[in-house]
Coordinates of C-alpha atoms in Angstrom, one line a residue:
X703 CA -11.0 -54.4 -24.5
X704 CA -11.3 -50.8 -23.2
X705 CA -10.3 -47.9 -25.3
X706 CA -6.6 -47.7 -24.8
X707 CA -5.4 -44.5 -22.5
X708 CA -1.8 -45.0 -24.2
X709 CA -1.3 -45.9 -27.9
X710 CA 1.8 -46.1 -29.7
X711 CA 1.8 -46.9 -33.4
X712 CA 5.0 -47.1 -35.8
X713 CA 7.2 -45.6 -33.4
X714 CA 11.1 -45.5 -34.8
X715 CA 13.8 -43.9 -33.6
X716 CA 17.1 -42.8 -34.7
X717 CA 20.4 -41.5 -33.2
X718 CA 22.5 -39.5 -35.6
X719 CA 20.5 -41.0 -38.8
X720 CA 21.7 -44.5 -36.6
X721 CA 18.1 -46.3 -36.5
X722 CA 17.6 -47.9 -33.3
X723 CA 13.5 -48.7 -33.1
X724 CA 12.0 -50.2 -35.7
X725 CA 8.0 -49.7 -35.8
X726 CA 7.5 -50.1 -32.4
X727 CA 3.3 -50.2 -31.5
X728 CA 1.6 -51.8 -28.8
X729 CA -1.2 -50.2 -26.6
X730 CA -2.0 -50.0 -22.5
X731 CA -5.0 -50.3 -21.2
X732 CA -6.2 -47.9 -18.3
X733 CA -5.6 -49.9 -15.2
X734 CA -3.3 -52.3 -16.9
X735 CA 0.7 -53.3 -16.1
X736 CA 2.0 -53.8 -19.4
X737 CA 5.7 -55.0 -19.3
X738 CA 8.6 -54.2 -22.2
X739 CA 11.3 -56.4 -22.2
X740 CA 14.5 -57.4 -24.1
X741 CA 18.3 -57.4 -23.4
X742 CA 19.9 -54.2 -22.9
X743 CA 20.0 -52.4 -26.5
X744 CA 16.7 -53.7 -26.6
X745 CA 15.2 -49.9 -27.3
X746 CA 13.1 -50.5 -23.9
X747 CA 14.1 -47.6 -22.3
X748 CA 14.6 -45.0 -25.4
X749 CA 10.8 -45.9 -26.1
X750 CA 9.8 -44.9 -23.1
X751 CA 12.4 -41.9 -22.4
X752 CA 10.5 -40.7 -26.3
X753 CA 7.0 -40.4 -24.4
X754 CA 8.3 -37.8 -21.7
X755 CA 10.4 -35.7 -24.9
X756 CA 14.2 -36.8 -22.8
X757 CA 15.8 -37.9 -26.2
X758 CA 18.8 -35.5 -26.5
X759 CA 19.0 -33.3 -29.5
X760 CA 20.3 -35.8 -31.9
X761 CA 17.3 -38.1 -31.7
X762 CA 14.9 -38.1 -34.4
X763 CA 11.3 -39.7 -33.5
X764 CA 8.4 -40.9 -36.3
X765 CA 5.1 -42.1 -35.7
X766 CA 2.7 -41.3 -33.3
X767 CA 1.9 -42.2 -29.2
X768 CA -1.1 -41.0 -28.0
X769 CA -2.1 -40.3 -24.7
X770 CA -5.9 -39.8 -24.2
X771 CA -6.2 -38.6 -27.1
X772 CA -3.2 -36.3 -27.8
X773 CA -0.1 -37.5 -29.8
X774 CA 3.0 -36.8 -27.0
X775 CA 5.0 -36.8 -30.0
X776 CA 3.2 -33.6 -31.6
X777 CA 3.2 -31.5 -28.0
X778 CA 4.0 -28.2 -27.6
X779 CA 7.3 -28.1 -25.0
X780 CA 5.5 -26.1 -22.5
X781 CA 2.7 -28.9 -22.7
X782 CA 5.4 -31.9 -22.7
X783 CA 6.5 -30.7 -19.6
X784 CA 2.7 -30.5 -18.0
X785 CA 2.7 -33.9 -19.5
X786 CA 5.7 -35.4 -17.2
X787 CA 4.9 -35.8 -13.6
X788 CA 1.2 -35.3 -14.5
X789 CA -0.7 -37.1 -16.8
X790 CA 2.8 -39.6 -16.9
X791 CA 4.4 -40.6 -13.7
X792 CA 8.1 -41.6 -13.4
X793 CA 10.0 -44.2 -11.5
X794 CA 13.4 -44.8 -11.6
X795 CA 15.7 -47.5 -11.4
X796 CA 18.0 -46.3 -8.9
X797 CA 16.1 -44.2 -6.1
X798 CA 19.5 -42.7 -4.6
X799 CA 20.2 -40.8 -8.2
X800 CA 16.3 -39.4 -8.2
X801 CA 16.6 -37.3 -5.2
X802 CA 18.6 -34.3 -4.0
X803 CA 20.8 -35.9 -1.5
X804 CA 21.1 -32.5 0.4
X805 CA 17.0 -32.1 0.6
X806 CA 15.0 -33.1 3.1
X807 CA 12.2 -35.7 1.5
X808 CA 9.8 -33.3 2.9
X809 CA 10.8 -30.4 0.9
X810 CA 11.1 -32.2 -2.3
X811 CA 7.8 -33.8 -2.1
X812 CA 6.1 -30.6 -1.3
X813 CA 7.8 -29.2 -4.4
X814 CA 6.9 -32.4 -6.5
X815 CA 3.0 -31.7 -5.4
X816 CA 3.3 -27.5 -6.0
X817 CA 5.0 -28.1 -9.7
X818 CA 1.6 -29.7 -11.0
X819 CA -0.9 -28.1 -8.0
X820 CA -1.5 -24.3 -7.6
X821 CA -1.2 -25.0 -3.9
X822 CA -0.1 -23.2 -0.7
X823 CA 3.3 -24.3 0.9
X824 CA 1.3 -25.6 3.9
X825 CA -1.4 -27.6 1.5
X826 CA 0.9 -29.5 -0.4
X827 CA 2.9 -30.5 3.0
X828 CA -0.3 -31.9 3.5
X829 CA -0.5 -33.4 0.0
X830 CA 3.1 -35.2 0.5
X831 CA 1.7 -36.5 3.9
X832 CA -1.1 -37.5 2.0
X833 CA 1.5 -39.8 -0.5
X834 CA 3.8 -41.0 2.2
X835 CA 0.6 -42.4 3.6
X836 CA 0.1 -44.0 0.5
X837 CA 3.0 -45.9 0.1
X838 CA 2.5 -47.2 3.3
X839 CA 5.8 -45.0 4.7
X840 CA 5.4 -43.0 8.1
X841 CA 4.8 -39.8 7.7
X842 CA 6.6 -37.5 10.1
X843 CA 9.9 -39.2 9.9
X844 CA 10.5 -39.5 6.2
X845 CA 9.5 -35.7 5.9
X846 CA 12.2 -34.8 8.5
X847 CA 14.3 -37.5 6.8
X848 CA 17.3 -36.5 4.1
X849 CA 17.8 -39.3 1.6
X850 CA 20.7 -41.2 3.4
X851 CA 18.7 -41.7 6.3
X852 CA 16.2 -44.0 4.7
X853 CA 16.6 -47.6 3.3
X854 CA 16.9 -48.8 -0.2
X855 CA 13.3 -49.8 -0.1
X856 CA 12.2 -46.6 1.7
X857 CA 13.7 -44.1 -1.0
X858 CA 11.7 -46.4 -3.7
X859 CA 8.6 -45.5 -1.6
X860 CA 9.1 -42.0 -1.9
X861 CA 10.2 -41.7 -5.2
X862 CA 6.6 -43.5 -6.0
X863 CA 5.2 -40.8 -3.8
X864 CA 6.9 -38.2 -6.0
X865 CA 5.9 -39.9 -9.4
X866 CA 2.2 -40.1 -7.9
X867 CA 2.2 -36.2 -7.0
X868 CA 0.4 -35.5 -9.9
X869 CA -2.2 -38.0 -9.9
X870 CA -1.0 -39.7 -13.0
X871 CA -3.0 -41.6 -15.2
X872 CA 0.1 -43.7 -16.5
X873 CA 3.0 -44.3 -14.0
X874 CA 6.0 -45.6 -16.1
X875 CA 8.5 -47.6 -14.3
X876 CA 12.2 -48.2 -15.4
X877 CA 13.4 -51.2 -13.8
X878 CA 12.1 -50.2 -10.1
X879 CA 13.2 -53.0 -8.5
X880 CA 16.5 -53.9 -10.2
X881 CA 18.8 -52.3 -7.0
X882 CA 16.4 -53.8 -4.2
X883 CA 17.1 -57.1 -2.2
X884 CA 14.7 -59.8 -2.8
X885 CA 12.3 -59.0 0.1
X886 CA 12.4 -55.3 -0.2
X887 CA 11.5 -56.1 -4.1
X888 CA 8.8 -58.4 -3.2
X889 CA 7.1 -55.6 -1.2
X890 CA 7.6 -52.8 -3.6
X891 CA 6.0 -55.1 -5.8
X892 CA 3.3 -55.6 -3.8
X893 CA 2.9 -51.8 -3.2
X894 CA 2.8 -51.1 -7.2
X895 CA -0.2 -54.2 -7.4
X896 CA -1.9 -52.1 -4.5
X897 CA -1.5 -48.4 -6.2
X898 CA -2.9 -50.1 -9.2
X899 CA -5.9 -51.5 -7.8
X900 CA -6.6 -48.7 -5.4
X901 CA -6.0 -45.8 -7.9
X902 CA -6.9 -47.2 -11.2
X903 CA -3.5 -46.1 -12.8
X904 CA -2.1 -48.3 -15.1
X905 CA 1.8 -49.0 -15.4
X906 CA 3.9 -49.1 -17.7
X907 CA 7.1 -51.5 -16.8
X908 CA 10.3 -51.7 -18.5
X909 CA 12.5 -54.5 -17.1
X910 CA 15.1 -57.4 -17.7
X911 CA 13.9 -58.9 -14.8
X912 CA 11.5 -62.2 -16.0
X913 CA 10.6 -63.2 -12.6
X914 CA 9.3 -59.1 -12.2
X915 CA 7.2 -59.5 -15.1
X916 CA 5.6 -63.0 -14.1
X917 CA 4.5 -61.1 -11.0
X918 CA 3.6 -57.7 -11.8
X919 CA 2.3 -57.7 -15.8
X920 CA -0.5 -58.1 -17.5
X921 CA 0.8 -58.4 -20.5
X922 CA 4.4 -58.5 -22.1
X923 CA 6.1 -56.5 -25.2
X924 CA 9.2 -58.4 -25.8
X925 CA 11.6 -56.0 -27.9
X926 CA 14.9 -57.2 -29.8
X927 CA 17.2 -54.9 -31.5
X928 CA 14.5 -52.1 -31.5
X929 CA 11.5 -54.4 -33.2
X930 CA 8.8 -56.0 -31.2
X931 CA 9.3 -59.7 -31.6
X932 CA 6.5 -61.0 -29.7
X933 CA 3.5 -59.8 -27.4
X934 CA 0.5 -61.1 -25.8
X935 CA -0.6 -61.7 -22.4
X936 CA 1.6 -63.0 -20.0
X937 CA -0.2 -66.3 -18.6
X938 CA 0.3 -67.2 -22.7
X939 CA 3.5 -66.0 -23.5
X940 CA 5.2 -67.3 -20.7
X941 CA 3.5 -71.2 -21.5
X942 CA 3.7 -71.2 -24.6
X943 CA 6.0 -68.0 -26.8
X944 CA 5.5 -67.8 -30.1
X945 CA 9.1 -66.6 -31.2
X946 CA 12.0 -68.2 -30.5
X947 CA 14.0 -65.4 -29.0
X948 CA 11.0 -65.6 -26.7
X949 CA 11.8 -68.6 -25.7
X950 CA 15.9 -68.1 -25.5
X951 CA 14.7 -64.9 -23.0
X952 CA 12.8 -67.8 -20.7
X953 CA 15.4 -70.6 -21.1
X954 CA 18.0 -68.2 -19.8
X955 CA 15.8 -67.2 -16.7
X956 CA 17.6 -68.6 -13.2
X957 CA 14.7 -69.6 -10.8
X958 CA 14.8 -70.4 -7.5
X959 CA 14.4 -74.4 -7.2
X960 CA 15.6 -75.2 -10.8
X961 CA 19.4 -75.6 -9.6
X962 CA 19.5 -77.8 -6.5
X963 CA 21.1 -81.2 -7.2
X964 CA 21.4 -82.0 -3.5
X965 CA 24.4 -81.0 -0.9
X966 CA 27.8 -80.5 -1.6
X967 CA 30.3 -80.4 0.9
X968 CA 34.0 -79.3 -0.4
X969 CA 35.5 -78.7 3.4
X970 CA 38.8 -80.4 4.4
X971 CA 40.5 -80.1 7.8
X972 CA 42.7 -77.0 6.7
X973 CA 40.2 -74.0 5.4
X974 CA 41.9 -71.8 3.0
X975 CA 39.6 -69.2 5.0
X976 CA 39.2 -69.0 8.6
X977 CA 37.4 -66.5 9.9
X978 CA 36.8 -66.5 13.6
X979 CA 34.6 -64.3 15.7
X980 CA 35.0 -61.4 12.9
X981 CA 33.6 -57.9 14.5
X982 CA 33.9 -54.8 12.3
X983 CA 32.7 -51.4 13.6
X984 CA 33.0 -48.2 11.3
X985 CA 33.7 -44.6 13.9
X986 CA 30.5 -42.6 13.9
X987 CA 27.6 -41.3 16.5
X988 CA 26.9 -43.8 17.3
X989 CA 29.4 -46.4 16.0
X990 CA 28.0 -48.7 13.2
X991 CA 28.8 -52.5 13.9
X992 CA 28.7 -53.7 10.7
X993 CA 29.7 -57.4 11.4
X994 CA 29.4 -58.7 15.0
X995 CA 30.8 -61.9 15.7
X996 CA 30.9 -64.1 12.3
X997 CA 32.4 -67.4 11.7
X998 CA 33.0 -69.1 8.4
X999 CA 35.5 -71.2 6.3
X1000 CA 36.2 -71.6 2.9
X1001 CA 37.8 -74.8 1.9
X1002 CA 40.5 -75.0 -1.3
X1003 CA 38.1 -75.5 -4.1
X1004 CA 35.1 -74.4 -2.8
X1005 CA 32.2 -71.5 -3.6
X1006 CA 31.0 -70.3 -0.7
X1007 CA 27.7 -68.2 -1.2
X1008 CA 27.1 -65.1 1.1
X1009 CA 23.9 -64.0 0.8
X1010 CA 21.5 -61.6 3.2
X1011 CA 19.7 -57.6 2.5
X1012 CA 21.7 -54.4 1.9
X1013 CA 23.3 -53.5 5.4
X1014 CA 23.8 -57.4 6.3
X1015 CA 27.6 -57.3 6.1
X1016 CA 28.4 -59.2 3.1
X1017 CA 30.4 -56.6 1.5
X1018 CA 31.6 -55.5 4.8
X1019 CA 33.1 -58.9 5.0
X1020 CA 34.4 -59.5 1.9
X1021 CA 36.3 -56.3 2.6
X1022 CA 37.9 -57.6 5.5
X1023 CA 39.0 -60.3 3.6
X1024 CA 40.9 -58.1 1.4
X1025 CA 42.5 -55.6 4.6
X1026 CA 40.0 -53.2 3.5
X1027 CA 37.6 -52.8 6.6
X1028 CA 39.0 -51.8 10.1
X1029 CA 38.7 -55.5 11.9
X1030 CA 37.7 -54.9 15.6
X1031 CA 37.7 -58.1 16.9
X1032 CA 38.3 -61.9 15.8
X1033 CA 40.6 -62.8 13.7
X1034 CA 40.5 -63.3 9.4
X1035 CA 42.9 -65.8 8.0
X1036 CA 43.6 -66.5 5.0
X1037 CA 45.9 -69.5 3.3
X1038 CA 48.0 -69.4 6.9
X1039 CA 48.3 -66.0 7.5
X1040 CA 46.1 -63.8 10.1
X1041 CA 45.5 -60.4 8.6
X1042 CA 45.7 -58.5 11.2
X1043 CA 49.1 -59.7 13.1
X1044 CA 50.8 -60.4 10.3
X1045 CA 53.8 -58.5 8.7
X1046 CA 53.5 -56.1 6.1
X1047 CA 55.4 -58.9 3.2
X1048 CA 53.3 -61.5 4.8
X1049 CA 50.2 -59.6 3.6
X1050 CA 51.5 -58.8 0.6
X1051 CA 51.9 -62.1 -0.5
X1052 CA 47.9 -63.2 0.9
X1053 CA 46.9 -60.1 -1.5
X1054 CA 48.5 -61.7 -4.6
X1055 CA 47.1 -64.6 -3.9
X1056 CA 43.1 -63.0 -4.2
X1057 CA 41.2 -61.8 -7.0
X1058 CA 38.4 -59.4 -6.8
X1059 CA 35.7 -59.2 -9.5
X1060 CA 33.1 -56.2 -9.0
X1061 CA 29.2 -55.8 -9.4
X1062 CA 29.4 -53.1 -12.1
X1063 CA 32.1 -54.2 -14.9
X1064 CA 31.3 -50.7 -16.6
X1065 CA 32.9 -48.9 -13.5
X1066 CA 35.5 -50.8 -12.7
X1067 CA 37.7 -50.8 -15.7
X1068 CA 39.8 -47.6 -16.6
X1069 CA 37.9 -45.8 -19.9
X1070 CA 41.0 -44.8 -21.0
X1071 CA 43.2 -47.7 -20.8
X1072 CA 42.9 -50.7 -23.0
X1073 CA 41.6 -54.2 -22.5
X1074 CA 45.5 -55.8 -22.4
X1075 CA 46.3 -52.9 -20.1
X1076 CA 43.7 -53.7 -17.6
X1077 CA 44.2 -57.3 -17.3
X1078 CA 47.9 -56.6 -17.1
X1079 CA 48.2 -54.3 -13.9
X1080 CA 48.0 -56.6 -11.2
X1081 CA 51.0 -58.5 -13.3
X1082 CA 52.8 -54.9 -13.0
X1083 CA 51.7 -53.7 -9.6
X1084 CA 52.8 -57.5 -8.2
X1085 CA 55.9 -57.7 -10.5
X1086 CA 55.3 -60.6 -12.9
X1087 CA 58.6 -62.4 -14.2
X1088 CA 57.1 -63.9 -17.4
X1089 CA 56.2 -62.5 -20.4
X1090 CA 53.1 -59.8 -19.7
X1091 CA 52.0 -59.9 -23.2
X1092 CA 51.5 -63.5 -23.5
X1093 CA 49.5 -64.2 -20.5
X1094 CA 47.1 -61.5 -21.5
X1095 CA 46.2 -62.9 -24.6
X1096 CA 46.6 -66.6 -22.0
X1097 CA 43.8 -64.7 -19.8
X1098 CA 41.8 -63.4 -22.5
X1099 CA 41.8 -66.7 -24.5
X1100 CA 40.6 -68.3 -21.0
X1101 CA 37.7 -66.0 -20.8
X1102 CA 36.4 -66.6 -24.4
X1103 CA 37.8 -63.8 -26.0
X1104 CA 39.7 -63.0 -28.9
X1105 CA 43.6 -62.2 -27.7
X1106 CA 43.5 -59.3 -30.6
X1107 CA 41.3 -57.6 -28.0
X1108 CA 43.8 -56.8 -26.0
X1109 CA 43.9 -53.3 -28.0
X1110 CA 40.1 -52.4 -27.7
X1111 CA 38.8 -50.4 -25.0
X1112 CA 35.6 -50.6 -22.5
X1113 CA 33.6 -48.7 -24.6
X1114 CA 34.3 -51.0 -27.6
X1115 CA 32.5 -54.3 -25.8
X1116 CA 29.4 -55.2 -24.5
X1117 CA 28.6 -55.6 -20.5
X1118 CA 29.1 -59.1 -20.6
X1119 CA 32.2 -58.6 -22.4
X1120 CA 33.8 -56.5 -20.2
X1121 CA 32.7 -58.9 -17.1
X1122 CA 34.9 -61.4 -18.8
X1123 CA 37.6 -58.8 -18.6
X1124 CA 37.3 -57.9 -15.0
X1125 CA 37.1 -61.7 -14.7
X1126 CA 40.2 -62.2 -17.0
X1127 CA 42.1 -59.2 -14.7
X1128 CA 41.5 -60.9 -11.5
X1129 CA 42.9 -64.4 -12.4
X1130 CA 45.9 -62.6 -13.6
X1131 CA 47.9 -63.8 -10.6
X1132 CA 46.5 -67.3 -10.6
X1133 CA 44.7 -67.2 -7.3
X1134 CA 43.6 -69.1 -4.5
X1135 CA 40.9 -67.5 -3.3
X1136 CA 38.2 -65.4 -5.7
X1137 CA 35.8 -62.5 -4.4
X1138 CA 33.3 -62.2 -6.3
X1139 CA 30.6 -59.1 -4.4
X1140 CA 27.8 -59.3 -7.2
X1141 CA 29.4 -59.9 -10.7
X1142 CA 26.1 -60.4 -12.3
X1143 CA 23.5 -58.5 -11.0
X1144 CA 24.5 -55.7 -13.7
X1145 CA 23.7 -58.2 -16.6
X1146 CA 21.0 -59.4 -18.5
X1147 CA 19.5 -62.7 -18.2
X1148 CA 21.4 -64.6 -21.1
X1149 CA 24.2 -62.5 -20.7
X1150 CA 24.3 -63.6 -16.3
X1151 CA 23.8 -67.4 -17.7
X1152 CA 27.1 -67.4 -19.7
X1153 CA 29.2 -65.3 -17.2
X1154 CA 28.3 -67.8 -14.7
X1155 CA 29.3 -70.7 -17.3
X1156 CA 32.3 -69.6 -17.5
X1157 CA 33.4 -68.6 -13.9
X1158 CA 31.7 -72.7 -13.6
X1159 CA 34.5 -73.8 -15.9
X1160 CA 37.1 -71.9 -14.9
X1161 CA 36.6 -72.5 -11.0
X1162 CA 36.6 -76.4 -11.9
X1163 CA 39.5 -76.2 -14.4
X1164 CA 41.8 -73.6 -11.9
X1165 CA 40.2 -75.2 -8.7
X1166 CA 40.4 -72.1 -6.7
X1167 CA 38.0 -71.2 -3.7
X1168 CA 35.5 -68.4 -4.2
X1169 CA 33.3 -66.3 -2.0
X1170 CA 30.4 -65.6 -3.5
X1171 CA 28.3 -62.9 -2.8
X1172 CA 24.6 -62.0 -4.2
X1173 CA 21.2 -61.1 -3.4
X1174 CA 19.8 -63.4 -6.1
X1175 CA 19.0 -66.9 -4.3
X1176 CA 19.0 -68.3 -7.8
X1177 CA 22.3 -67.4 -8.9
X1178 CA 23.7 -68.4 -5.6
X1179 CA 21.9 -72.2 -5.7
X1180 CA 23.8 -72.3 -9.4
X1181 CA 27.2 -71.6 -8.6
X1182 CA 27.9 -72.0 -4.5
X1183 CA 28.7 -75.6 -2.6
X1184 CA 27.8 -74.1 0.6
X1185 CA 25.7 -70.9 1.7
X1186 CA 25.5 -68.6 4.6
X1187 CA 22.7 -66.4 5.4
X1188 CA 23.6 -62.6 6.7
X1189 CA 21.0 -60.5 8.8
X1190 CA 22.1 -57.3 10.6
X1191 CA 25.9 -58.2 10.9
X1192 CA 24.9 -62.1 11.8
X1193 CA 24.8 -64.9 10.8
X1194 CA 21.4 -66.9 11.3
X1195 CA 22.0 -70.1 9.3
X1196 CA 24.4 -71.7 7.2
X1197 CA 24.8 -75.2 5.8
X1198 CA 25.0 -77.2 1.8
X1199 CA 23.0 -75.0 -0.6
X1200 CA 19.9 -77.4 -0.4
X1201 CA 19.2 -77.4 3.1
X1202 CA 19.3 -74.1 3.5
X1203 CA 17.6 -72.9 0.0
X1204 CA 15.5 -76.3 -0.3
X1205 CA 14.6 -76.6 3.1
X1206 CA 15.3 -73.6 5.1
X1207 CA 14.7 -73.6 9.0
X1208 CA 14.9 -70.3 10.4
X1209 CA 12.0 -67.8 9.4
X1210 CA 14.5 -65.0 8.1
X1211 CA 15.6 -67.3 5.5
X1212 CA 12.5 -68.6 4.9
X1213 CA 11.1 -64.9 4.2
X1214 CA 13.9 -64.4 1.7
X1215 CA 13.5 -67.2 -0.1
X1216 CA 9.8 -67.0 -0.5
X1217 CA 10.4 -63.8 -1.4
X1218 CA 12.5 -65.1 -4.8
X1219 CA 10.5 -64.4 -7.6
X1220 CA 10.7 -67.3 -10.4
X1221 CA 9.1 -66.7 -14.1
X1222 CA 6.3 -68.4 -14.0
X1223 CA 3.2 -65.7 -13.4
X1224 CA 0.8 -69.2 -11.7
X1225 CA 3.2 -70.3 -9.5
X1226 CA 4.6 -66.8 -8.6
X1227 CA 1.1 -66.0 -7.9
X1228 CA 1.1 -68.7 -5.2
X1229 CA 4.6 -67.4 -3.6
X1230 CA 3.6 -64.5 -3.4
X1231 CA 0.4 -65.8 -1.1
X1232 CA 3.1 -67.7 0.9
X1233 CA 5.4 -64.8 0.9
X1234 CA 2.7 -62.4 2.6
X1235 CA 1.5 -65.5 5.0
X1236 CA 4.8 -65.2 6.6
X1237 CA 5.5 -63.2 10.0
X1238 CA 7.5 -59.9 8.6

């Protein structure tokens, strides 16, 4: 092995005296992707955050991490910060909250290259057209460009470009791809292998993402509860891991193929949802069509799976559904009643009869309103006749969850916990129809299995009909009956989960599904040949 460029060695850190890594050590190579993972609370990212000194003040750090030869732990601030963007490289998880949105890419780049560069204005421009090339983004545009111009993909690019502005010997990456649609993910991916080959940096990956780790890492560092559990290289690990939380970690993993029991068709002659010919266009210069031209049903009882990239429609659609998107064309029923004719009570009464569940179940409860209060709006805003408190603790009881709970708050539960809330909330009113945009992409692996357990059980035990929406194939083939594919407002195929998954026929589909990674590093290796041997 070659003489480590980062070493850390009986790291531990505490919070308030409140210990939360245990004797963390592992080493990375130069050249080398090294991946730490674990469930969140893991101490993945405080590890990391403790190399580039962005602990607040209450942290207290022992033992040592040395970087070529100099323990970042015993740094000078003035040297720290000489450390960060130079010798150490960051990349964010979410791109959108890295950059200035009121900046041009240009000028932030430019300043990126002069903080670690005693350069001229007009050299560094020359520097950041230098990294746009790079990471394989057209120059002259993206300069010009402000952030909400560009695509999620494209601001991933440029925050790489920014992380690489001081030729870094270590580029760490905080879940890099966890915001991206599968194909965009594929190719950042496939960018990070190429910077790594090309430049000799190594990378340092922290992610909950197992199908990420088959594809990218080296080797794996597989934190629980702040204490390395397990770590070797990832070929072994992922055959054969040694501990069993290891293995829990694996078992828990959703891949592409694993779910497909053959084709499920729930459809009757009367659709709960009809929607025919759906057109939505947002105002603007030009006007955005969001949606142009969609049909779809979704029978009583059945999960319908919308899936496609950011900018598809899903959402878009899914709003609609609710009367929150200006319909300009077709019509949207839903359980008799067309949306947009209809009379105001008529509406009303279609609204009761859907619950919402959101991607991020942090967000979307009130911090300073209990658990039983939460669940028990809609029962208020819709005027319930029975007894409120007793179908909380009904609801909360359905989702696995102690009824005394009903006096805790969102801060008081974990992410999955408060999932089951916001799934608890929207079966309040007993519903038909279920929208769920995303409800587990802001979960861990485990944590997504049981989530989607119990909206299994509870779909089959309350039979109502779901629209499903995700960017994770996997998750999708687990829970839908049916599945339509979404490109650019459209849709291009749609049919029983395992024709279109299994056995997909148009080459949009057929991109995003080899694009799927799947925790297995051999046979990711081989998608990932198939994935580039398709036409873009």
């Amino acid at each position: 092995m070659p003489e480590p460029l980062l070493s850390l060695t009986g790291v531990s850190l505490a919070f308030s005296g409140v210990q939360v890594v245990r004797n963390v050590g592992f080493d990375v190579a130069p050249g080398e992707v090294v991946a730490l993972v674990g469930e969140s609370g893991s101490g993945k990212s405080v590890t990391v955050m403790s190399l580039l000194g962005l602990l607040p003040g209450t942290a207290t750090v022992t033992g040592s991490a040395v970087l070529k030869g100099r323990n970042l732990y015993a740094l000078a601030p003035e040297e720290l910060r000489a450390v960060r963007g130079g010798e150490i490289g960051m990349v964010f998880q979410e791109p959108m909250s890295a950059l200035n949105p009121v900046l041009r890419v240009g000028t932030q780049l430019v300043d990126a290259v002069r903080a670690h560069r005693k350069v001229t204005r007009a050299k560094a421009r020359e520097r950041a057209r230098e990294l746009l090339g790079l990471v394989e983004l057209e120059p002259g545009r993206t300069l010009r460009a402000y952030p909400h111009e560009l695509s999620g993909g494209q601001l991933q690019r440029v925050v790489i470009a920014m992380a690489l502005a001081g030729d870094p010997a270590l580029l760490v990456a905080d879940e890099p791809t966890t915001a991206l649609d599968v194909t965009v993910q594929a190719a950042v991916l496939d960018l990070l292998r190429r910077l790594r080959d090309r430049l000799g940096t190594a990378i340092l990956l922290v992610t909950h993402d197992m199908g990420v780790v088959a594809d990218l890492a080296d080797r794996v560092v597989v934190l629980r509860d702040g204490e390395v559990v397990e770590h070797g290289a990832v070929d072994r690990l992922f055959a054969a891991p040694a501990a069993e939380y290891t293995r829990q970690l694996l078992d828990s993993v959703l891949s592409l193929g694993s779910g497909i029991a053959g084709d499920s068709d729930a459809r009757t002659a009367e659709p709960l949802v009809s929607v025919r010919d759906l057109r939505v266009t947002y105002r603007g210069r030009p006007p955005v069509r969001a949606v142009d031209g969609v049909s779809l049903d979704i029978a009583p009882g059945e999960v319908l799976g919308l899936v496609g990239e950011s900018g598809s429609g899903k959402s878009t659609i899914s709003a609609a559904l609710l009367g929150l998107a200006p319909i300009s064309g077709g019509a949207v029923t839903v359980d008799g009643v067309e949306l947009a004719t209809a009379e105001k009570r008529a509406r009303l009464r279609v609204r009761r009869g859907i619950g919402v569940v959101f991607q991020n179940p942090g967000s979307a409860l009130n911090p300073r309103a209990s658990i039983g209060a939460s669940i028990a709006e809609p029962l208020e805003l819709h005027g319930y006749p029975g007894d409120r408190r007793a179908r909380v603790a009904e609801l909360l009881d359905a989702v696995r969850l102690d009824p005394s709970w009903a006096r805790r708050y969102p801060h008081e539960l974990s992410g999955g916990q408060r999932q089951r809330v916001g799934i608890a909330r929207a079966l309040a009113l007993k519903p038909r129809l279920l929208v769920a945009d995303e409800p587990t992409s802001a979960l861990d692996v485990s944590v997504q299995a049981a989530v989607l357990d119990l909206l299994g059980e509870l779909q089959r035990e309350l039979s109502f009909a779901c629209l499903f929406i995700s960017h994770d194939l996997a998750v999708v083939e687990r829970v839908a009956d049916r599945v339509v594919v979404l490109y650019q407002g459209r849709i291009v195929e749609q049919g029983g989960v395992a024709s279109v998954l299994g056995n997909p026929r148009e080459p949009y589909t057929q991109r995003l599904v080899a694009a799927a990674p799947v925790a297995d590093p051999a046979l990711q290796a081989r998608r990932r040949e198939a994935w580039r041997a398709l036409p873009a």
